[in-house]
Tab-separated table of C-alpha atoms in Angstrom:
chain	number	residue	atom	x	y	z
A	184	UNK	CA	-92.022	-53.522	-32.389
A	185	UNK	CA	-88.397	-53.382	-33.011
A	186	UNK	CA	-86.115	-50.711	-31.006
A	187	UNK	CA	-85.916	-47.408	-33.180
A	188	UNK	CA	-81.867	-46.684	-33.263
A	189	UNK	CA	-81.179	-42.952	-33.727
A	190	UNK	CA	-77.457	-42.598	-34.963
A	191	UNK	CA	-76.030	-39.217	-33.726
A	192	UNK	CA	-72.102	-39.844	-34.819
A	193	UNK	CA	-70.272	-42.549	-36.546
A	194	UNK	CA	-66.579	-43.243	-38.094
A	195	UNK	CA	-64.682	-45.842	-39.006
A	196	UNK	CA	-63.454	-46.652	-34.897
A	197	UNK	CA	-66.397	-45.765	-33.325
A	198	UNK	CA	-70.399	-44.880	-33.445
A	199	UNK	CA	-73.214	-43.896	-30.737
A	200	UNK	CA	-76.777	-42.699	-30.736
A	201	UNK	CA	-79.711	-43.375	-28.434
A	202	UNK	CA	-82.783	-45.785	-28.915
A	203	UNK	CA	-86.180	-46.484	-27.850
A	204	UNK	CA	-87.257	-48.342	-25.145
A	205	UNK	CA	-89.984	-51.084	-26.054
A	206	UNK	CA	-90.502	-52.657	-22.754
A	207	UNK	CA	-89.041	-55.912	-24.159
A	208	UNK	CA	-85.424	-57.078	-24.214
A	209	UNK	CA	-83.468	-57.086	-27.964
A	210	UNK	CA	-80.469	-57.295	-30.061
A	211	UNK	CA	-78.255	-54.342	-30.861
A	212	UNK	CA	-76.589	-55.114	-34.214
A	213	UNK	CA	-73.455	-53.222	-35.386
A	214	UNK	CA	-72.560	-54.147	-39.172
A	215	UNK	CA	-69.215	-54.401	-38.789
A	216	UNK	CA	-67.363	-58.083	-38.864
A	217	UNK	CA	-67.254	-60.236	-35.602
A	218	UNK	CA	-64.775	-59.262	-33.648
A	219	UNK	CA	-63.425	-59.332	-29.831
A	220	UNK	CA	-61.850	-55.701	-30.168
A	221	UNK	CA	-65.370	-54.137	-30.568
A	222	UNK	CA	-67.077	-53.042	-27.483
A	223	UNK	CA	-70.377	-51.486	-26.899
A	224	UNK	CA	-72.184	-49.727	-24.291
A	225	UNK	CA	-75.421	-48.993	-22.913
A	226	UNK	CA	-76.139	-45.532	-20.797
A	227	UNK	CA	-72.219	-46.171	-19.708
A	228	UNK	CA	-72.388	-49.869	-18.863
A	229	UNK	CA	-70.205	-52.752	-20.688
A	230	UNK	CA	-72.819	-55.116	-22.673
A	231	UNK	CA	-69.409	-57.624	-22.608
A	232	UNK	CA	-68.278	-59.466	-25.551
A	233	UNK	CA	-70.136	-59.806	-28.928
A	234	UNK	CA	-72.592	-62.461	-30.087
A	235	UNK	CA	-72.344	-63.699	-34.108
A	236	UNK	CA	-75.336	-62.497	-36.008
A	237	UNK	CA	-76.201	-62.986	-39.477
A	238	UNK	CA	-72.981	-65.050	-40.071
A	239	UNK	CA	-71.217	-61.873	-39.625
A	240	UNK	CA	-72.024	-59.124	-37.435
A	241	UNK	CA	-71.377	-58.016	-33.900
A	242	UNK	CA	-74.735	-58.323	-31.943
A	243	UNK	CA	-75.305	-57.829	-28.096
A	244	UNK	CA	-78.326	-58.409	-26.060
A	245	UNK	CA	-79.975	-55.654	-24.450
A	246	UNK	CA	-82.324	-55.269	-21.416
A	247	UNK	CA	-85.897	-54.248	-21.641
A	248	UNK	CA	-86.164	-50.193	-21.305
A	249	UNK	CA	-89.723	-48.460	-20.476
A	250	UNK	CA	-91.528	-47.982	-23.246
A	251	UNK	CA	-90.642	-44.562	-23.742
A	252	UNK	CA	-87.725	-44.283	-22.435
A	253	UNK	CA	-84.352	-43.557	-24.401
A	254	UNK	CA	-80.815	-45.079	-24.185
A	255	UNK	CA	-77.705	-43.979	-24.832
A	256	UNK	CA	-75.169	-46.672	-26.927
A	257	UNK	CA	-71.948	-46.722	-27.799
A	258	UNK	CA	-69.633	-48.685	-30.063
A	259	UNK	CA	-65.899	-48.722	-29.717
A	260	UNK	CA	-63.122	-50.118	-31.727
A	261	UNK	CA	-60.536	-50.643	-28.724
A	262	UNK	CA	-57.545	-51.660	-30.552
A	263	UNK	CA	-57.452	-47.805	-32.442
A	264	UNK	CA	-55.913	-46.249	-29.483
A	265	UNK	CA	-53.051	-48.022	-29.935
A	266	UNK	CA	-52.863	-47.328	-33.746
A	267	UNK	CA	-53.520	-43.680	-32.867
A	268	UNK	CA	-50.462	-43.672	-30.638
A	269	UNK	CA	-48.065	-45.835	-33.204
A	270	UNK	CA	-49.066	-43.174	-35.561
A	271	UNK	CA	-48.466	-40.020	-33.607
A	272	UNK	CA	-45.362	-41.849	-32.696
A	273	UNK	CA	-44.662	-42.224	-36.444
A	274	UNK	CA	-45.061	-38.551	-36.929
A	275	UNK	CA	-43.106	-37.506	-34.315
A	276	UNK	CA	-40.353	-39.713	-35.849
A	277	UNK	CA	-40.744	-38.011	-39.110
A	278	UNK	CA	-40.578	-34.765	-37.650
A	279	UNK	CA	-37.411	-35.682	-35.645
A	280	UNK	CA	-35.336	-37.234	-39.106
A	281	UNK	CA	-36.074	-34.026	-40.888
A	282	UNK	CA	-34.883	-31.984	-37.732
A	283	UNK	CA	-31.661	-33.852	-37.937
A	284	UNK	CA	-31.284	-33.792	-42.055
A	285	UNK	CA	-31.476	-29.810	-41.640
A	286	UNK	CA	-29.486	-28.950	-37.973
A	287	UNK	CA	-26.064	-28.364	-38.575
A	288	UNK	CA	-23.781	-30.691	-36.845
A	289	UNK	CA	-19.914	-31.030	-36.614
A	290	UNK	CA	-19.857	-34.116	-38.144
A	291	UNK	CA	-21.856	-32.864	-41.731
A	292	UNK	CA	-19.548	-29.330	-41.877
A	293	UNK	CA	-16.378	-32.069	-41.736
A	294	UNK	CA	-18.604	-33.631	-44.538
A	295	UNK	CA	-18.167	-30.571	-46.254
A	296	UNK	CA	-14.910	-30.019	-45.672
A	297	UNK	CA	-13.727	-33.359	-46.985
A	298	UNK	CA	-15.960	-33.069	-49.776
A	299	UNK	CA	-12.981	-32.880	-52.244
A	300	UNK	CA	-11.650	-36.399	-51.488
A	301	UNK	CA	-13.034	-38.797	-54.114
A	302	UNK	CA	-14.771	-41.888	-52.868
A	303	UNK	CA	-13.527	-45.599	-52.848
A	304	UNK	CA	-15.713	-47.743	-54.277
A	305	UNK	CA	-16.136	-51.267	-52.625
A	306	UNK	CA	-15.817	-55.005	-54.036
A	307	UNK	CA	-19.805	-56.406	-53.962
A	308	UNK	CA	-18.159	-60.405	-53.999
A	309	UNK	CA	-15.872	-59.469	-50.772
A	310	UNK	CA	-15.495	-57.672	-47.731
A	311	UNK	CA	-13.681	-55.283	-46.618
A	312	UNK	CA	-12.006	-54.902	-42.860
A	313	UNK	CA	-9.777	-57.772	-40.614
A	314	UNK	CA	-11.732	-61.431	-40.142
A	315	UNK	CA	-13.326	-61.088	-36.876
A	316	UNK	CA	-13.041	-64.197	-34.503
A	317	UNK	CA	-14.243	-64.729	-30.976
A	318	UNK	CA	-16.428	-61.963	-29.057
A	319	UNK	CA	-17.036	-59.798	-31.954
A	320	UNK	CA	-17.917	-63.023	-34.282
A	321	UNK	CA	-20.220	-64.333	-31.385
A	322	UNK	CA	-21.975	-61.323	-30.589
A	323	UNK	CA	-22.547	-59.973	-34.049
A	324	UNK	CA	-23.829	-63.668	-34.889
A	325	UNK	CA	-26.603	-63.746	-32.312
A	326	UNK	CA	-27.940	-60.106	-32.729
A	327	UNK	CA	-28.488	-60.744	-36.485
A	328	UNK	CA	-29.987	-64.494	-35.826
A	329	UNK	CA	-32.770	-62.891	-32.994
A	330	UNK	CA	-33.332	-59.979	-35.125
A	331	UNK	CA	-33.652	-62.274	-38.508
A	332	UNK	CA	-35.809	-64.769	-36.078
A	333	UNK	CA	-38.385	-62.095	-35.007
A	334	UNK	CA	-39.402	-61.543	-38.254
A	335	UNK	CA	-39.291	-64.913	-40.144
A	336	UNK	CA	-38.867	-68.190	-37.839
A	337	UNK	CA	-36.420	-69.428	-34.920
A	338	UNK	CA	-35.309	-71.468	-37.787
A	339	UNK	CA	-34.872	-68.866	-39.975
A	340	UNK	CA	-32.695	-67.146	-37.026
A	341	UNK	CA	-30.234	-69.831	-36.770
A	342	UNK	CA	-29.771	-69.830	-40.446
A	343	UNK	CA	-29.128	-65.897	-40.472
A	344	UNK	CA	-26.683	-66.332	-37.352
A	345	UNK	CA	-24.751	-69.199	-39.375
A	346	UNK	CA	-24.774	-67.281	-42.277
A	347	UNK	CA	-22.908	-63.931	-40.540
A	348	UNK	CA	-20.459	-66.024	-38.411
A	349	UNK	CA	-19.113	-67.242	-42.342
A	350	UNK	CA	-19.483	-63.928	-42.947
A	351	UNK	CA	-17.526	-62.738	-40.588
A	352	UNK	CA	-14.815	-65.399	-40.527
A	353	UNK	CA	-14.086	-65.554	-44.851
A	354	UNK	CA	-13.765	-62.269	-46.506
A	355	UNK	CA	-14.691	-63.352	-50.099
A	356	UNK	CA	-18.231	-65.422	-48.204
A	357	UNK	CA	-19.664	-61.808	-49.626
A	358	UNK	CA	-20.816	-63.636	-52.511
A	359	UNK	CA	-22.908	-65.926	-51.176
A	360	UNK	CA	-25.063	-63.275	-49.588
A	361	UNK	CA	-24.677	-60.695	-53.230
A	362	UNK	CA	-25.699	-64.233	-55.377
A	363	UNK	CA	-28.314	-65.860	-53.162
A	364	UNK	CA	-30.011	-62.232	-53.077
A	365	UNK	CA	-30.377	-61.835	-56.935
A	366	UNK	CA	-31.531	-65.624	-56.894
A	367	UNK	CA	-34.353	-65.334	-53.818
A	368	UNK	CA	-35.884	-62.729	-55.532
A	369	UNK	CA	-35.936	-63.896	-59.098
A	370	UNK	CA	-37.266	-67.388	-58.001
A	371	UNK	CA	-39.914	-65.332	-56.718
A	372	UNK	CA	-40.703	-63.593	-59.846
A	373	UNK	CA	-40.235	-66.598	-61.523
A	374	UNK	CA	-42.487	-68.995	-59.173
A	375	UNK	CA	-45.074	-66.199	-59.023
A	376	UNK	CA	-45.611	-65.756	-63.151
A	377	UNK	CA	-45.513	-69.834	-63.243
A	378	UNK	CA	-48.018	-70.618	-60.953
A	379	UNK	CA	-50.255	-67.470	-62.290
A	380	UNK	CA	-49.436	-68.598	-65.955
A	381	UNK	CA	-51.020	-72.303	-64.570
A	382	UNK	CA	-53.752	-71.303	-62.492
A	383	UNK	CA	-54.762	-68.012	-63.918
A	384	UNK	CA	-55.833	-66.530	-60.528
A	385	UNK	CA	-58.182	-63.851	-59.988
A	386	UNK	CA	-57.063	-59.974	-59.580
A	387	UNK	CA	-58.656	-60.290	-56.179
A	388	UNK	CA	-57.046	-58.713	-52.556
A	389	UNK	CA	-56.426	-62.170	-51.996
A	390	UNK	CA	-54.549	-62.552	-54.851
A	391	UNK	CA	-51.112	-62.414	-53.114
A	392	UNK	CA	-51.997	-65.247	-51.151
A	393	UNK	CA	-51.803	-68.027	-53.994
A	394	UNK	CA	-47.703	-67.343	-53.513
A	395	UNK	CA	-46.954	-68.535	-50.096
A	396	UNK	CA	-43.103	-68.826	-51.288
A	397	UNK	CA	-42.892	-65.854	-53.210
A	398	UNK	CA	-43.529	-64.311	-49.337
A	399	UNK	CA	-40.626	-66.949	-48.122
A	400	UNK	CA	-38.396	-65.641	-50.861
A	401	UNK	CA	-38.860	-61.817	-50.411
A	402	UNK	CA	-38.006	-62.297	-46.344
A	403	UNK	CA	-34.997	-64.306	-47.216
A	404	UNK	CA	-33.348	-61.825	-49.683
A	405	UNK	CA	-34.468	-58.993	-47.544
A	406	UNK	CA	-32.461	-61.036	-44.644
A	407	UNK	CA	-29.328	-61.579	-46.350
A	408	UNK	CA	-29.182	-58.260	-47.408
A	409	UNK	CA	-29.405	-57.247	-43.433
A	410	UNK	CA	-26.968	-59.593	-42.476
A	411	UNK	CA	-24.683	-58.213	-45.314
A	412	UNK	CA	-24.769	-55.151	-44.367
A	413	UNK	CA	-23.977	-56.043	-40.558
A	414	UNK	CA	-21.084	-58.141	-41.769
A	415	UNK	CA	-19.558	-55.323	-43.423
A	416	UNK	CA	-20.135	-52.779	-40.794
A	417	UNK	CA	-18.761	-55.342	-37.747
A	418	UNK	CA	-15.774	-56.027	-40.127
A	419	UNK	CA	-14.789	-52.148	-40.971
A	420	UNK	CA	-16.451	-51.125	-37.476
A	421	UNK	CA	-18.132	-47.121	-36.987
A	422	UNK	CA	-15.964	-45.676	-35.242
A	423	UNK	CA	-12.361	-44.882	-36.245
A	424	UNK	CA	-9.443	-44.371	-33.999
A	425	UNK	CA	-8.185	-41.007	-32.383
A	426	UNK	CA	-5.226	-41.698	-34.368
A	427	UNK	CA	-6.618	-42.102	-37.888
A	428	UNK	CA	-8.841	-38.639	-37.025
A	429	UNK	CA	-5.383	-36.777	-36.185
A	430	UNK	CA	-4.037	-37.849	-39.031
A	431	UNK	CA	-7.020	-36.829	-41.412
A	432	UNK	CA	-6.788	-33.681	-39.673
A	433	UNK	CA	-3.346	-32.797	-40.588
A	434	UNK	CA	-4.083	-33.805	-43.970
A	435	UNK	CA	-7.096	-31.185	-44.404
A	436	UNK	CA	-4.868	-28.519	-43.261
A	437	UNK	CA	-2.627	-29.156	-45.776
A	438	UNK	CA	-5.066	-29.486	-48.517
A	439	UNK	CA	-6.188	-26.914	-50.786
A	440	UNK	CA	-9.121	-24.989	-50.708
């Protein structure tokens, strides 16, 4: 006779319940897809890594229990705790950005204050600030090609770290990185509708994958725009000089109110 499996709680992470003994050894079947990350117990011992079962399913083999007898199991889906702590992590960051949009600081009352100067508007086709040569070019070049490399391809990082250092060094390179933008991401439009137009793909979750350049495309407009915006902030730099903030100082005194 096969084991009778009582379910006494169950989620999307994690399940337990108790069984029947039979006197005979069997399989414990969870219906969830193969996978290493799922771990079950019996009466608070490891049954180790999962067997395939039905071309799909988690399955571990259990030792014979009295007939009579009762079990306690467990299922766990390991890799959660991590998620759970990413996402309390993730709250907690939310929490702390809307802390800081509503303290008062120094810096957002001299917001205020200045609030009656009218703002510059910048060139998009060239950048603003001295060319930067040396240290500054080399350092700024290599923290945009690892951080561009993480997330596409070492090659992808070289390109990125290139692309800054002409950045850097040619004020009206700006261009390149506002043109080849606008062109990454309407070859992607444009390659996506073709190839659906020629295939006529299913609306499936899988859909996306049919457009394995569209994906390519996206990361590299999403990377120039990164690198542009390092460029420009490397060229201008954050922080201005004691003397500039005197001298904006003596201004607002002057100013009216």
């Amino acid at each position: 006779a096969p084991v009778t499996v009582h379910v006494t709680h169950a989620n999307r992470w994690s399940a337990s319940g108790t069984l029947q003994g039979t006197g005979r050894p069997s399989w414990l079947v969870l219906g969830q897809s193969l996978s290493s990350g799922w771990h079950a117990s019996l009466n608070g011992e490891d049954l180790g890594a999962p067997t395939l079962i039905d071309g799909y399913a988690n399955g571990w083999k259990i030792p014979p229990l009295a007939v009579g007898s009762t079990g306690a199991v467990s299922f766990v889906w390991a890799p959660q705790r991590l998620i759970n702590i990413t996402e309390l992590l993730s709250l907690l960051g939310v929490i702390l950005a809307f802390v800081l949009a509503v303290w008062p600081t120094t810096a957002r009352r001299r917001q205020r204050e200045l609030a009656w100067e009218v703002p510059a508007l910048s060139d998009p086709l060239r950048y603003e600030g001295e060319d930067r040569t040396g240290a500054a070019l080399l350092g700024a070049s290599l923290a945009i090609g690892v951080l561009v490399g993480i997330f596409t391809s070492p090659v992808g990082g070289v390109g990125a770290a290139l692309l800054a250092a002409i950045g850097l060094r040619y004020r009206r390179s700006r261009v390149l990185f506002f043109l080849g933008c606008a062109a990454a991401i309407g070859l992607a439009g444009l390659y996506t509708a073709a190839l659906q137009h020629r295939h006529a793909f299913p609306w499936i979750i899988q859909w996306p994958q049919n457009f394995p350049w569209s994906n390519t495309l996206g990361w590299t407009a999403l990377s120039l725009l990164v690198i542009d915006a390092v460029v420009g902030i490397t060229r201008t730099g954050l922080r201005r000089s004691r003397s500039d903030l005197i001298e904006e100082e003596n201004e607002l005194g002057a100013a009216p109110t």
